[in-house]
Amino acid sequence: MAESAYSFSLTTFSPSGKLVQIEHALNAVNQGSTALGIKAKDGVVIATEKKLPSILVDSESVKKIVQITPEVGVIYSGMGPDSRILVRKARKAAQMYFMTYNERIPVAQLVREVATVMQEFTQSGGVRPFGVSLLIAGYDSHGPQLYQADPSGTYFAWKASAIGKNMTDAKEFLEKRYNEEMELEDAIHAALLTLKEGYEGKMDQTNIEVGIVGKDHAFRSLTPSEVKDYLEEVQ
C-alpha cells in the first residue's frame, strides 16, 4: 500500500516506519519565517524575520519572541497559534517548579517538559502534531543554552541552529561563521548577517526581532532602536 494511504492517520505507522503526519507538520514549519539562534560563550541570541500579512496590521501587536521565565525566551517558526499553546504550557510548568522548589527551572528541564507535550500529540487519537518548531534560549547555573524542539517531540542542544523556510542556507552560513569563543555582541552581528543572506527585500528594525540573554540571566527583546543600531553596524 502506498505511503499516501497512511497520511491521514497520526497513530498508524506506514510500512517504511514513518508517521506521515509528523512529516507534514515539519513541512508547515519549513514554510514559516526563518528564525535562528546562536550560543555565545557569555549568552545566547535568537532572531527572526517578522513579516506582516498587510501594511494595515499594527506591528506592535505581533510578537514572535516570547519570554517564558525571567531567564528563558522562545522563538518559533510555523503556525503561530500552535506556539501559543506550548508557551502557555511551558510557563505553567516553570511556575509549578518554582512553587515546589523555590528556584527557577533549569533550561534543559523546561525544554524536556515542552518536548513531552509535543510528543504526546503524536501518539493520541483525535489530535494532530503541533505545526511549529521552537528555539529556546536560556541561561542558568550550567551557563548559556540553546535548544531546538520539533513537532515529533525531538529536542537537541545546539551551538547554533536555524528553522523555517531558509534554514538550510542559514545553517550553512552559520557553520562558516560560528566560533565557540564568540561573544554575545559578535553573535548578534552573526545572527543579523545570517538573516540578511536569505532576506527578500530591505531588512530594518520593523521586520526583524532579536532576543538576548547574557550573564545577568535576564532574557529580553531588543528595542527597535537597538536593532536599528546593530543593523547599521553590519551594513
Coordinates of C-alpha atoms in Angstrom, one line a residue, residues 38-45 71-72 105-109 111 136-147 157-158 213-218:
I38 CA 23.4 31.3 18.3
K39 CA 25.0 30.4 21.6
A40 CA 28.0 32.6 22.6
K41 CA 30.3 32.0 25.5
D42 CA 28.6 34.7 27.5
G43 CA 25.0 34.4 26.3
V44 CA 22.5 33.4 23.6
V45 CA 20.9 35.4 20.8
E71 CA 16.0 33.9 32.0
V72 CA 14.4 31.9 29.2
I105 CA 13.5 25.7 36.5
P106 CA 16.7 24.6 34.7
V107 CA 16.6 25.3 31.0
A108 CA 17.1 21.6 30.0
Q109 CA 14.2 20.5 32.2
V111 CA 12.7 22.1 27.3
I136 CA 14.6 28.0 23.3
A137 CA 17.3 30.2 24.7
G138 CA 18.2 30.5 28.4
Y139 CA 21.0 31.0 31.0
D140 CA 21.1 29.0 34.2
S141 CA 23.8 27.5 36.5
H142 CA 25.1 25.4 33.6
G143 CA 25.7 28.6 31.5
P144 CA 24.1 29.8 28.3
Q145 CA 22.0 27.2 26.5
L146 CA 20.2 26.9 23.2
Y147 CA 17.7 24.1 22.4
A157 CA 21.1 21.3 22.4
W158 CA 22.7 23.4 19.7
V213 CA 20.1 36.6 27.4
G214 CA 23.5 37.3 29.0
K215 CA 25.5 36.8 32.2
D216 CA 22.9 38.8 34.1
H217 CA 20.5 35.8 33.4
A218 CA 17.8 38.3 32.2

